[in-house]
Each structure stands twice: as C-alpha cells, then as structure tokens.
mmCIF file of C-alpha atoms and ligand atoms in Angstrom:
data_model
loop_
_atom_site.group_PDB
_atom_site.id
_atom_site.type_symbol
_atom_site.label_atom_id
_atom_site.label_comp_id
_atom_site.label_asym_id
_atom_site.label_seq_id
_atom_site.Cartn_x
_atom_site.Cartn_y
_atom_site.Cartn_z
ATOM 1 C CA UNK A 1 -25.829 -3.612 -6.674
ATOM 2 C CA UNK A 2 -23.571 -3.128 -9.644
ATOM 3 C CA UNK A 3 -22.584 0.498 -10.600
ATOM 4 C CA UNK A 4 -21.031 1.799 -13.621
ATOM 5 C CA UNK A 5 -17.335 2.383 -13.019
ATOM 6 C CA UNK A 6 -15.723 5.059 -14.994
ATOM 7 C CA UNK A 7 -11.843 5.771 -15.279
ATOM 8 C CA UNK A 8 -11.077 9.449 -15.817
ATOM 9 C CA UNK A 9 -8.783 12.154 -15.100
ATOM 10 C CA UNK A 10 -11.255 14.694 -13.848
ATOM 11 C CA UNK A 11 -10.265 16.034 -10.459
ATOM 12 C CA UNK A 12 -13.567 17.954 -10.145
ATOM 13 C CA UNK A 13 -15.712 14.993 -10.871
ATOM 14 C CA UNK A 14 -13.679 13.087 -8.117
ATOM 15 C CA UNK A 15 -14.275 15.894 -5.778
ATOM 16 C CA UNK A 16 -17.860 16.013 -6.416
ATOM 17 C CA UNK A 17 -18.443 12.370 -5.729
ATOM 18 C CA UNK A 18 -16.451 12.320 -2.585
ATOM 19 C CA UNK A 19 -18.160 15.343 -1.264
ATOM 20 C CA UNK A 20 -21.438 13.472 -1.916
ATOM 21 C CA UNK A 21 -20.191 10.710 0.196
ATOM 22 C CA UNK A 22 -19.253 8.158 -2.498
ATOM 23 C CA UNK A 23 -16.089 6.091 -3.142
ATOM 24 C CA UNK A 24 -13.405 7.238 -5.607
ATOM 25 C CA UNK A 25 -9.931 5.244 -6.263
ATOM 26 C CA UNK A 26 -7.202 7.819 -6.113
ATOM 27 C CA UNK A 27 -3.629 7.601 -7.462
ATOM 28 C CA UNK A 28 -0.819 8.005 -5.019
ATOM 29 C CA UNK A 29 3.004 7.785 -5.594
ATOM 30 C CA UNK A 30 2.944 4.334 -3.706
ATOM 31 C CA UNK A 31 -0.155 2.509 -4.516
ATOM 32 C CA UNK A 32 -3.750 3.333 -5.690
ATOM 33 C CA UNK A 33 -5.989 4.101 -2.517
ATOM 34 C CA UNK A 34 -9.808 3.621 -2.442
ATOM 35 C CA UNK A 35 -10.967 6.933 -0.918
ATOM 36 C CA UNK A 36 -13.881 8.271 0.917
ATOM 37 C CA UNK A 37 -14.566 11.227 3.352
ATOM 38 C CA UNK A 38 -12.650 10.117 6.377
ATOM 39 C CA UNK A 39 -14.676 11.838 8.847
ATOM 40 C CA UNK A 40 -18.111 10.432 7.701
ATOM 41 C CA UNK A 41 -18.731 7.207 9.166
ATOM 42 C CA UNK A 42 -21.251 6.150 6.550
ATOM 43 C CA UNK A 43 -18.733 7.073 3.831
ATOM 44 C CA UNK A 44 -16.052 5.044 5.492
ATOM 45 C CA UNK A 45 -18.320 2.152 5.917
ATOM 46 C CA UNK A 46 -18.531 1.898 2.112
ATOM 47 C CA UNK A 47 -14.802 1.265 1.988
ATOM 48 C CA UNK A 48 -14.882 -1.598 4.289
ATOM 49 C CA UNK A 49 -17.854 -3.094 2.242
ATOM 50 C CA UNK A 50 -16.218 -2.674 -1.123
ATOM 51 C CA UNK A 51 -12.925 -4.313 0.023
ATOM 52 C CA UNK A 52 -14.397 -6.822 2.129
ATOM 53 C CA UNK A 53 -12.071 -5.432 4.809
ATOM 54 C CA UNK A 54 -12.498 -6.649 8.440
ATOM 55 C CA UNK A 55 -13.691 -3.862 10.676
ATOM 56 C CA UNK A 56 -10.537 -4.213 13.052
ATOM 57 C CA UNK A 57 -8.114 -2.969 10.239
ATOM 58 C CA UNK A 58 -7.889 0.847 10.681
ATOM 59 C CA UNK A 59 -7.557 3.342 7.678
ATOM 60 C CA UNK A 60 -5.089 6.036 6.997
ATOM 61 C CA UNK A 61 -6.427 9.674 6.574
ATOM 62 C CA UNK A 62 -4.804 11.497 3.590
ATOM 63 C CA UNK A 63 -4.498 15.368 3.667
ATOM 64 C CA UNK A 64 -2.534 17.875 1.589
ATOM 65 C CA UNK A 65 -1.557 19.893 4.859
ATOM 66 C CA UNK A 66 -1.224 19.131 8.475
ATOM 67 C CA UNK A 67 -2.637 22.622 9.073
ATOM 68 C CA UNK A 68 -6.072 21.327 7.866
ATOM 69 C CA UNK A 69 -6.081 18.716 10.633
ATOM 70 C CA UNK A 70 -6.090 21.182 13.578
ATOM 71 C CA UNK A 71 -9.389 19.739 14.842
ATOM 72 C CA UNK A 72 -8.509 16.061 13.879
ATOM 73 C CA UNK A 73 -5.058 15.381 15.630
ATOM 74 C CA UNK A 74 -3.603 16.665 18.809
ATOM 75 C CA UNK A 75 -0.366 16.838 20.755
ATOM 76 C CA UNK A 76 2.026 15.992 17.881
ATOM 77 C CA UNK A 77 5.356 15.223 19.356
ATOM 78 C CA UNK A 78 8.176 17.445 18.069
ATOM 79 C CA UNK A 79 10.066 14.393 16.787
ATOM 80 C CA UNK A 80 7.031 13.526 14.532
ATOM 81 C CA UNK A 81 6.588 16.987 13.359
ATOM 82 C CA UNK A 82 10.256 17.066 12.194
ATOM 83 C CA UNK A 83 9.765 13.845 10.317
ATOM 84 C CA UNK A 84 6.609 15.163 8.848
ATOM 85 C CA UNK A 85 8.327 18.336 7.707
ATOM 86 C CA UNK A 86 11.443 16.570 6.257
ATOM 87 C CA UNK A 87 9.963 13.704 4.580
ATOM 88 C CA UNK A 88 6.486 14.586 3.393
ATOM 89 C CA UNK A 89 4.616 14.958 1.039
ATOM 90 C CA UNK A 90 5.925 11.490 0.479
ATOM 91 C CA UNK A 91 5.463 7.785 1.332
ATOM 92 C CA UNK A 92 5.474 8.279 5.094
ATOM 93 C CA UNK A 93 2.380 7.498 7.368
ATOM 94 C CA UNK A 94 2.473 8.830 10.988
ATOM 95 C CA UNK A 95 0.276 7.763 13.686
ATOM 96 C CA UNK A 96 -1.167 10.759 15.765
ATOM 97 C CA UNK A 97 -3.430 11.255 18.717
ATOM 98 C CA UNK A 98 -6.954 11.831 17.356
ATOM 99 C CA UNK A 99 -9.739 14.055 18.411
ATOM 100 C CA UNK A 100 -13.516 13.040 18.697
ATOM 101 C CA UNK A 101 -14.011 14.412 15.185
ATOM 102 C CA UNK A 102 -12.471 11.188 13.949
ATOM 103 C CA UNK A 103 -15.020 8.515 13.913
ATOM 104 C CA UNK A 104 -14.331 5.229 15.652
ATOM 105 C CA UNK A 105 -14.847 3.302 12.357
ATOM 106 C CA UNK A 106 -11.911 4.969 10.695
ATOM 107 C CA UNK A 107 -9.398 3.939 13.452
ATOM 108 C CA UNK A 108 -11.251 0.763 14.498
ATOM 109 C CA UNK A 109 -11.579 2.420 17.845
ATOM 110 C CA UNK A 110 -7.771 3.007 18.367
ATOM 111 C CA UNK A 111 -6.809 6.150 20.098
ATOM 112 C CA UNK A 112 -4.400 7.220 17.338
ATOM 113 C CA UNK A 113 -5.072 7.925 13.757
ATOM 114 C CA UNK A 114 -2.660 7.191 10.763
ATOM 115 C CA UNK A 115 -1.859 10.426 8.824
ATOM 116 C CA UNK A 116 -0.404 10.688 5.380
ATOM 117 C CA UNK A 117 0.552 13.400 3.101
ATOM 118 C CA UNK A 118 0.927 11.857 -0.395
ATOM 119 C CA UNK A 119 3.142 13.421 -3.110
ATOM 120 C CA UNK A 120 1.125 12.540 -6.146
ATOM 121 C CA UNK A 121 0.239 15.865 -7.897
ATOM 122 C CA UNK A 122 -3.373 14.839 -9.127
ATOM 123 C CA UNK A 123 -4.186 13.625 -5.578
ATOM 124 C CA UNK A 124 -2.631 16.817 -3.925
ATOM 125 C CA UNK A 125 -4.959 18.931 -6.165
ATOM 126 C CA UNK A 126 -7.994 16.722 -5.317
ATOM 127 C CA UNK A 127 -7.290 17.070 -1.616
ATOM 128 C CA UNK A 128 -6.782 20.887 -2.079
ATOM 129 C CA UNK A 129 -10.488 21.135 -3.126
ATOM 130 C CA UNK A 130 -11.718 19.200 -0.246
ATOM 131 C CA UNK A 131 -12.447 20.428 3.282
ATOM 132 C CA UNK A 132 -12.162 16.895 4.787
ATOM 133 C CA UNK A 133 -9.307 14.350 4.791
ATOM 134 C CA UNK A 134 -9.690 11.222 2.623
ATOM 135 C CA UNK A 135 -9.652 7.738 4.362
ATOM 136 C CA UNK A 136 -8.028 5.472 1.804
ATOM 137 C CA UNK A 137 -6.590 1.845 2.191
ATOM 138 C CA UNK A 138 -4.943 0.318 -0.911
ATOM 139 C CA UNK A 139 -7.696 -0.133 -3.506
ATOM 140 C CA UNK A 140 -7.482 -4.139 -3.616
ATOM 141 C CA UNK A 141 -9.793 -6.612 -2.249
ATOM 142 C CA UNK A 142 -8.564 -7.416 1.391
ATOM 143 C CA UNK A 143 -5.433 -9.725 1.280
ATOM 144 C CA UNK A 144 -4.636 -9.311 -2.378
ATOM 145 C CA UNK A 145 -1.802 -7.534 -4.081
ATOM 146 C CA UNK A 146 -2.104 -3.630 -4.136
ATOM 147 C CA UNK A 147 -2.813 -1.898 -7.442
ATOM 148 C CA UNK A 148 -0.338 0.308 -9.177
ATOM 149 C CA UNK A 149 -2.314 1.248 -12.005
ATOM 150 C CA UNK A 150 -5.934 2.510 -12.821
ATOM 151 C CA UNK A 151 -6.513 -0.693 -14.699
ATOM 152 C CA UNK A 152 -5.574 -2.883 -11.866
ATOM 153 C CA UNK A 153 -8.223 -1.116 -9.624
ATOM 154 C CA UNK A 154 -10.813 -1.530 -12.408
ATOM 155 C CA UNK A 155 -9.951 -5.201 -12.753
ATOM 156 C CA UNK A 156 -10.849 -5.862 -9.091
ATOM 157 C CA UNK A 157 -13.303 -3.077 -7.987
ATOM 158 C CA UNK A 158 -15.106 -2.334 -11.414
ATOM 159 C CA UNK A 159 -18.785 -2.549 -10.849
ATOM 160 C CA UNK A 160 -18.352 -1.445 -7.205
ATOM 161 C CA UNK A 161 -17.182 2.079 -7.235
ATOM 162 C CA UNK A 162 -18.338 5.012 -9.484
ATOM 163 C CA UNK A 163 -14.993 6.435 -10.266
ATOM 164 C CA UNK A 164 -11.421 5.756 -10.748
ATOM 165 C CA UNK A 165 -9.104 8.908 -10.880
ATOM 166 C CA UNK A 166 -6.366 7.884 -13.290
ATOM 167 C CA UNK A 167 -2.961 9.483 -12.354
ATOM 168 C CA UNK A 168 -0.790 7.063 -14.318
ATOM 169 C CA UNK A 169 1.373 4.131 -12.961
ATOM 170 C CA UNK A 170 2.461 4.669 -9.282
ATOM 171 C CA UNK A 171 6.009 6.075 -9.441
ATOM 172 C CA UNK A 172 7.179 4.092 -6.385
ATOM 173 C CA UNK A 173 4.940 1.030 -6.290
ATOM 174 C CA UNK A 174 5.158 0.028 -2.687
ATOM 175 C CA UNK A 175 3.041 1.240 0.270
ATOM 176 C CA UNK A 176 4.041 3.855 2.592
ATOM 177 C CA UNK A 177 6.267 3.243 5.760
ATOM 178 C CA UNK A 178 3.983 3.668 9.026
ATOM 179 C CA UNK A 179 5.589 4.924 12.200
ATOM 180 C CA UNK A 180 4.405 5.359 15.623
ATOM 181 C CA UNK A 181 5.828 7.189 18.619
ATOM 182 C CA UNK A 182 5.980 5.120 21.871
ATOM 183 C CA UNK A 183 7.742 6.118 25.080
ATOM 184 C CA UNK A 184 9.838 8.771 23.526
ATOM 185 C CA UNK A 185 10.716 6.444 20.585
ATOM 186 C CA UNK A 186 9.911 6.350 16.912
ATOM 187 C CA UNK A 187 8.712 2.830 16.165
ATOM 188 C CA UNK A 188 8.353 1.490 12.548
ATOM 189 C CA UNK A 189 5.054 -0.412 12.256
ATOM 190 C CA UNK A 190 5.256 -1.200 8.639
ATOM 191 C CA UNK A 191 8.330 -1.396 6.559
ATOM 192 C CA UNK A 192 7.693 0.675 3.226
ATOM 193 C CA UNK A 193 8.862 2.996 0.718
ATOM 194 C CA UNK A 194 10.514 5.487 2.850
ATOM 195 C CA UNK A 195 13.708 3.725 4.106
ATOM 196 C CA UNK A 196 14.367 3.270 7.713
ATOM 197 C CA UNK A 197 17.887 4.744 7.132
ATOM 198 C CA UNK A 198 16.129 8.130 5.886
ATOM 199 C CA UNK A 199 14.194 8.376 9.102
ATOM 200 C CA UNK A 200 17.300 7.386 11.223
ATOM 201 C CA UNK A 201 19.250 10.139 9.396
ATOM 202 C CA UNK A 202 16.901 12.719 11.109
ATOM 203 C CA UNK A 203 15.948 11.351 14.404
ATOM 204 C CA UNK A 204 18.697 8.700 15.149
ATOM 205 C CA UNK A 205 18.159 5.023 15.871
ATOM 206 C CA UNK A 206 14.433 3.682 15.636
ATOM 207 C CA UNK A 207 12.937 0.464 16.461
ATOM 208 C CA UNK A 208 11.544 -1.668 13.767
ATOM 209 C CA UNK A 209 8.539 -3.861 14.901
ATOM 210 C CA UNK A 210 9.066 -7.443 13.623
ATOM 211 C CA UNK A 211 6.110 -9.139 11.754
ATOM 212 C CA UNK A 212 3.346 -10.465 14.061
ATOM 213 C CA UNK A 213 0.496 -12.708 13.196
ATOM 214 C CA UNK A 214 -1.412 -12.696 16.539
ATOM 215 C CA UNK A 215 -2.334 -9.229 17.488
ATOM 216 C CA UNK A 216 -0.622 -6.870 15.291
ATOM 217 C CA UNK A 217 -0.799 -3.057 16.074
ATOM 218 C CA UNK A 218 -0.856 -2.453 12.275
ATOM 219 C CA UNK A 219 -2.862 -5.169 10.731
ATOM 220 C CA UNK A 220 -1.139 -4.554 7.378
ATOM 221 C CA UNK A 221 1.384 -6.545 9.336
ATOM 222 C CA UNK A 222 -0.494 -9.627 9.156
ATOM 223 C CA UNK A 223 1.330 -12.580 7.199
ATOM 224 C CA UNK A 224 -0.245 -13.533 3.993
ATOM 225 C CA UNK A 225 -1.138 -10.080 3.162
ATOM 226 C CA UNK A 226 -0.303 -8.886 -0.355
ATOM 227 C CA UNK A 227 -0.512 -12.501 -1.768
ATOM 228 C CA UNK A 228 -1.344 -13.499 -5.269
ATOM 229 C CA UNK A 229 -3.840 -16.337 -5.930
ATOM 230 C CA UNK A 230 -1.257 -18.721 -7.265
ATOM 231 C CA UNK A 231 1.120 -19.852 -4.424
ATOM 232 C CA UNK A 232 4.276 -17.759 -4.340
ATOM 233 C CA UNK A 233 7.359 -19.737 -3.050
ATOM 234 C CA UNK A 234 10.966 -18.479 -2.185
ATOM 235 C CA UNK A 235 12.773 -21.260 -3.974
ATOM 236 C CA UNK A 236 15.025 -21.217 -7.047
ATOM 237 C CA UNK A 237 13.727 -22.400 -10.525
ATOM 238 C CA UNK A 238 16.207 -25.319 -10.228
ATOM 239 C CA UNK A 239 14.373 -26.363 -7.050
ATOM 240 C CA UNK A 240 10.929 -25.701 -8.655
ATOM 241 C CA UNK A 241 11.483 -27.800 -11.624
ATOM 242 C CA UNK A 242 11.921 -30.871 -9.307
ATOM 243 C CA UNK A 243 8.264 -30.344 -8.073
ATOM 244 C CA UNK A 244 6.334 -28.644 -10.688
ATOM 245 C CA UNK A 245 5.600 -29.080 -14.389
ATOM 246 C CA UNK A 246 8.139 -26.850 -16.267
ATOM 247 C CA UNK A 247 5.499 -24.997 -18.360
ATOM 248 C CA UNK A 248 3.451 -24.067 -15.168
ATOM 249 C CA UNK A 249 6.234 -22.413 -13.083
ATOM 250 C CA UNK A 250 6.218 -18.549 -13.093
ATOM 251 C CA UNK A 251 9.404 -16.802 -12.175
ATOM 252 C CA UNK A 252 9.953 -13.278 -10.942
ATOM 253 C CA UNK A 253 13.662 -12.942 -11.767
ATOM 254 C CA UNK A 254 16.041 -10.385 -10.471
ATOM 255 C CA UNK A 255 17.690 -9.361 -13.808
ATOM 256 C CA UNK A 256 18.021 -12.371 -15.807
ATOM 257 C CA UNK A 257 15.898 -15.074 -17.202
ATOM 258 C CA UNK A 258 16.376 -18.725 -16.195
ATOM 259 C CA UNK A 259 17.257 -21.033 -19.089
ATOM 260 C CA UNK A 260 15.249 -23.845 -17.251
ATOM 261 C CA UNK A 261 11.718 -22.607 -18.001
ATOM 262 C CA UNK A 262 9.925 -20.746 -20.717
ATOM 263 C CA UNK A 263 10.749 -16.934 -20.843
ATOM 264 C CA UNK A 264 7.037 -16.332 -21.299
ATOM 265 C CA UNK A 265 6.473 -17.123 -17.699
ATOM 266 C CA UNK A 266 9.293 -15.082 -16.375
ATOM 267 C CA UNK A 267 9.356 -11.403 -15.722
ATOM 268 C CA UNK A 268 12.424 -9.345 -14.657
ATOM 269 C CA UNK A 269 12.140 -7.369 -11.298
ATOM 270 C CA UNK A 270 15.076 -5.125 -12.234
ATOM 271 C CA UNK A 271 17.004 -5.069 -15.384
ATOM 272 C CA UNK A 272 18.976 -2.072 -14.113
ATOM 273 C CA UNK A 273 19.718 -4.033 -10.935
ATOM 274 C CA UNK A 274 18.254 -1.330 -8.594
ATOM 275 C CA UNK A 275 15.944 -1.829 -5.598
ATOM 276 C CA UNK A 276 14.007 1.239 -6.598
ATOM 277 C CA UNK A 277 13.109 -0.499 -9.892
ATOM 278 C CA UNK A 278 12.426 -3.713 -8.218
ATOM 279 C CA UNK A 279 9.915 -1.918 -6.021
ATOM 280 C CA UNK A 280 8.238 -0.280 -8.882
ATOM 281 C CA UNK A 281 7.753 -3.566 -10.798
ATOM 282 C CA UNK A 282 6.949 -6.036 -7.866
ATOM 283 C CA UNK A 283 3.144 -5.825 -7.424
ATOM 284 C CA UNK A 284 2.530 -5.489 -11.259
ATOM 285 C CA UNK A 285 4.585 -8.521 -11.874
ATOM 286 C CA UNK A 286 2.871 -10.568 -9.212
ATOM 287 C CA UNK A 287 -0.423 -9.615 -10.907
ATOM 288 C CA UNK A 288 0.725 -10.369 -14.336
ATOM 289 C CA UNK A 289 1.906 -13.884 -13.478
ATOM 290 C CA UNK A 290 -1.116 -14.492 -11.279
ATOM 291 C CA UNK A 291 -3.296 -14.054 -14.539
ATOM 292 C CA UNK A 292 -1.505 -17.144 -16.184
ATOM 293 C CA UNK A 293 -2.389 -20.634 -15.617
ATOM 294 C CA UNK A 294 0.466 -21.504 -13.334
ATOM 295 C CA UNK A 295 0.973 -23.893 -10.518
ATOM 296 C CA UNK A 296 3.469 -21.733 -8.611
ATOM 297 C CA UNK A 297 5.301 -18.515 -8.801
ATOM 298 C CA UNK A 298 8.995 -18.546 -7.692
ATOM 299 C CA UNK A 299 11.082 -15.831 -6.695
ATOM 300 C CA UNK A 300 14.163 -14.976 -4.361
ATOM 301 C CA UNK A 301 14.591 -12.320 -1.587
ATOM 302 C CA UNK A 302 16.518 -9.217 -2.751
ATOM 303 C CA UNK A 303 19.379 -7.479 -0.730
ATOM 304 C CA UNK A 304 18.243 -6.778 2.811
ATOM 305 C CA UNK A 305 19.106 -3.061 2.633
ATOM 306 C CA UNK A 306 17.302 0.133 1.949
ATOM 307 C CA UNK A 307 14.110 -0.406 -0.061
ATOM 308 C CA UNK A 308 14.990 -4.134 -0.029
ATOM 309 C CA UNK A 309 13.790 -4.481 3.675
ATOM 310 C CA UNK A 310 10.262 -3.597 2.430
ATOM 311 C CA UNK A 311 10.399 -5.678 -0.567
ATOM 312 C CA UNK A 312 11.537 -8.690 1.325
ATOM 313 C CA UNK A 313 8.760 -8.129 3.813
ATOM 314 C CA UNK A 314 6.158 -8.271 1.113
ATOM 315 C CA UNK A 315 7.761 -11.237 -0.494
ATOM 316 C CA UNK A 316 7.785 -13.174 2.829
ATOM 317 C CA UNK A 317 4.211 -12.238 3.646
ATOM 318 C CA UNK A 318 3.133 -13.286 0.129
ATOM 319 C CA UNK A 319 4.846 -16.542 0.473
ATOM 320 C CA UNK A 320 3.349 -17.296 3.942
ATOM 321 C CA UNK A 321 0.010 -17.876 2.545
HETATM 322 O O1 TXA B 1 0.993 3.775 0.712
HETATM 323 C C1 TXA B 1 0.076 3.518 1.459
HETATM 324 O O2 TXA B 1 0.065 3.660 2.598
HETATM 325 C C2 TXA B 1 -1.424 3.401 0.758
HETATM 326 C C3 TXA B 1 -1.836 4.571 -0.021
HETATM 327 C C4 TXA B 1 -3.205 4.408 -0.553
HETATM 328 O O3 TXA B 1 -1.776 5.618 0.897
HETATM 329 N N1 TXA B 1 -2.348 2.953 1.740
HETATM 330 C C5 TXA B 1 -2.290 1.772 2.422
HETATM 331 O O4 TXA B 1 -3.420 1.694 3.270
HETATM 332 O O5 TXA B 1 -1.489 0.884 2.285
HETATM 333 P P1 TXA B 1 -3.835 0.209 3.879
HETATM 334 O O6 TXA B 1 -5.044 0.379 4.616
HETATM 335 O O7 TXA B 1 -3.686 -0.771 2.811
HETATM 336 O O8 TXA B 1 -2.707 -0.204 4.915
HETATM 337 C C6 TXA B 1 -2.542 0.781 6.090
HETATM 338 C C7 TXA B 1 -2.177 -0.139 7.319
HETATM 339 C C8 TXA B 1 -3.395 -0.785 7.778
HETATM 340 O O9 TXA B 1 -3.224 -2.147 7.512
HETATM 341 C C9 TXA B 1 -3.410 -0.755 9.116
HETATM 342 O O10 TXA B 1 -2.985 -1.823 9.904
HETATM 343 C C10 TXA B 1 -2.477 0.389 9.476
HETATM 344 O O11 TXA B 1 -2.070 1.044 8.336
HETATM 345 N N2 TXA B 1 -3.019 1.432 10.225
HETATM 346 C C11 TXA B 1 -3.960 2.448 9.997
HETATM 347 N N3 TXA B 1 -4.317 3.211 10.996
HETATM 348 C C12 TXA B 1 -3.724 2.567 12.044
HETATM 349 C C13 TXA B 1 -3.730 2.984 13.328
HETATM 350 N N4 TXA B 1 -4.469 3.854 13.907
HETATM 351 N N5 TXA B 1 -2.877 2.229 14.359
HETATM 352 C C14 TXA B 1 -2.227 1.201 13.899
HETATM 353 N N6 TXA B 1 -2.083 0.773 12.408
HETATM 354 C C15 TXA B 1 -2.915 1.374 11.657
HETATM 355 MG MG1 MG B 2 -3.330 -2.650 1.740
#
C-alpha cells in the first residue's frame, strides 16, 4: 500500500509519528537511518519490511543518553564505558548486553544489542523528545548504497514511509564503526568512520575482525553490501577501455579526471586530496554514476590508513558483487 511521503524539518512531527509506531527516516552524521521505536516489536517489524531486510540482520538502537538505557542494557564493561564517554556522541556503535526489554526482533535474537549515540543536532533533539530508543538501520533497500541526503532516501523509500526528517547532507558520509568486547578485548566488527587509531589511542591495541562471508557476527560485514547496480570494478581507466565502450565507463577518480574517457562520466572523490572528503563523497558519487547508462564504474583503492580503512572496505565489498 503506497503512502504519501513528506520531506520536512519538523522534529515534532517526526516524534509524533514515531510515538504512534510509524517509520521516519532520520539524519545522522554518518548516513540517514530508517527509524522506529526500538522496543516495540510491531514497529521494528515495519523496518524489516520497508527495507526488505532479512530478519537475521540485527539493528542498532540510537539514544541521546546512555542514562536513558538503564533498563535496556546491563553490565557495561569499564573499557566500553570509557570509549562511549570519549568518542560519543559520534560515529561509534558499541555492543552491550541487553535486558529482556529489548525485543528479539531488534537483535535477531542475539544476546547483545548495538547502541549508538549519534551527534547530528536534529536527531539529538528528536531523541530528547522520546522516551524510547530508535532502532535504525541505514535507510536504503537491503544491499544498496547508504543514503547521505534526504533526497536519496526519498528516491528509494518514497511511497513506503510517511516522513523523512531533513537534516541536510550527512557531514561524514560513511557508517559508524561497530565494536564488541570479547574476552577482555575490544574487537572492531565493522570498520567505519571512527578510526581504529582513535580507539587504540584510548584503550591500546584492538582486534579488527576481517571480512567474513559465511557467518558474520555483524552481517553488515557480508561482501557485496553497499553495492551500486552498475558493476563496480577496482581497475584503472586504461584497463577498462580495453574491455568496455569508452562512453559507457564511469570513473570515481581520486583528484583528477582521466583523459581517456568523457569527463561527464567521472566524479572526483577528493579534489583536496583528503580521506575525510573522500568519505563524504563516496556513496553520493556511487549513486550519481549508478543513475547513468553505464556498463561499469571503475575506481581504485585509497590509502590504507585512517578513514581509508573503512573506505577501502566499502569499495572491496561493492566490487565483490
Ligand atoms: O552509521 C550507522 O551505523 C548507521 C546510522 C543510521 O546510525 N546505521 C547503520 O545500520 O549502518 P545498519 O543496520 O545499516 O548496519 C548496522 C550493522 C548491521 O549490519 C548488523 O550486522 C550490525 O550492525 N549489528 C547490529 N546489531 C548487532 C548485534 N547485536 N551484534 C552484531 N552485529 C550487530
Ligand atoms: Mg546498512
């Protein structure tokens, strides 16, 4: 059944809909989320339906304060509390032991629940009006590139949700880093926009879980997640012209256009040459080129350091499709 989707800036309207058990897309500093009352099984079920998301892929609960989660999470290890204090609000998601107040559907039955304190002011204001946490995955159909503007959300979920809270373009553009605590060690489950080095600066060396396709403990780790529809390949333009029609090659370039193909089909990841700017542009560029009539999108890995770890992780997954 099609619904009329509004894009607006009313935090109150968003709060009202969420309180009624409806879905609202929300801005965060990383990507837009598709939010619902995270402790209401019926509301959470609507997220899985709207995204066509498999039920084994658990959701993150968003809050504006860990104090509000007294009856939601329990036994927070000191190390995780320290990381939460130092690095949030911000793009870090932390797995914590859950109480029975968290419905199974939210965590896909797992004993821990993912918790995130986003830093986007509009969503912090929204959360302050609510007495429940918001379950919110990225607001894209399952397996597609995450949205970084309200319009991106509308393009794919328009007609399925009543309201998109517009908070402008996401300032970071890449999902949060997800961590767990296992046998006294911090484990990074998903490389994201909080740098591993920022975590290590606070708690010392951590384990970074490598990509897994079989039984991932963070299903966001599945290869071929985040992929555009046009195949993405990690090859040079020179290699691509050997295999494809010149006018049908899209190119996500680092900071300079290739002279081998039309500039119309090329987008620069970082004119300034910084990984921050590349992260900010990555998903938007994939989407823009995906809308053109192309046979292939080519790009190269970036420097394997800082935010580059997360960018390369997304690129490898997108190319695995
Ligand atoms: O930046 C972000 O984290 C965005 C914004 C909207 O907050 N959210 C986001 O959610 O990326 P999502 O659902 O697209 O990706 C979260 C990933 C899921 O793929 C899931 O595998 C993992 O987090 N996850 C959630 N709860 C988990 C749990 N209890 N145990 C292990 N992994 C979990
Ligand atoms: Mg996602």
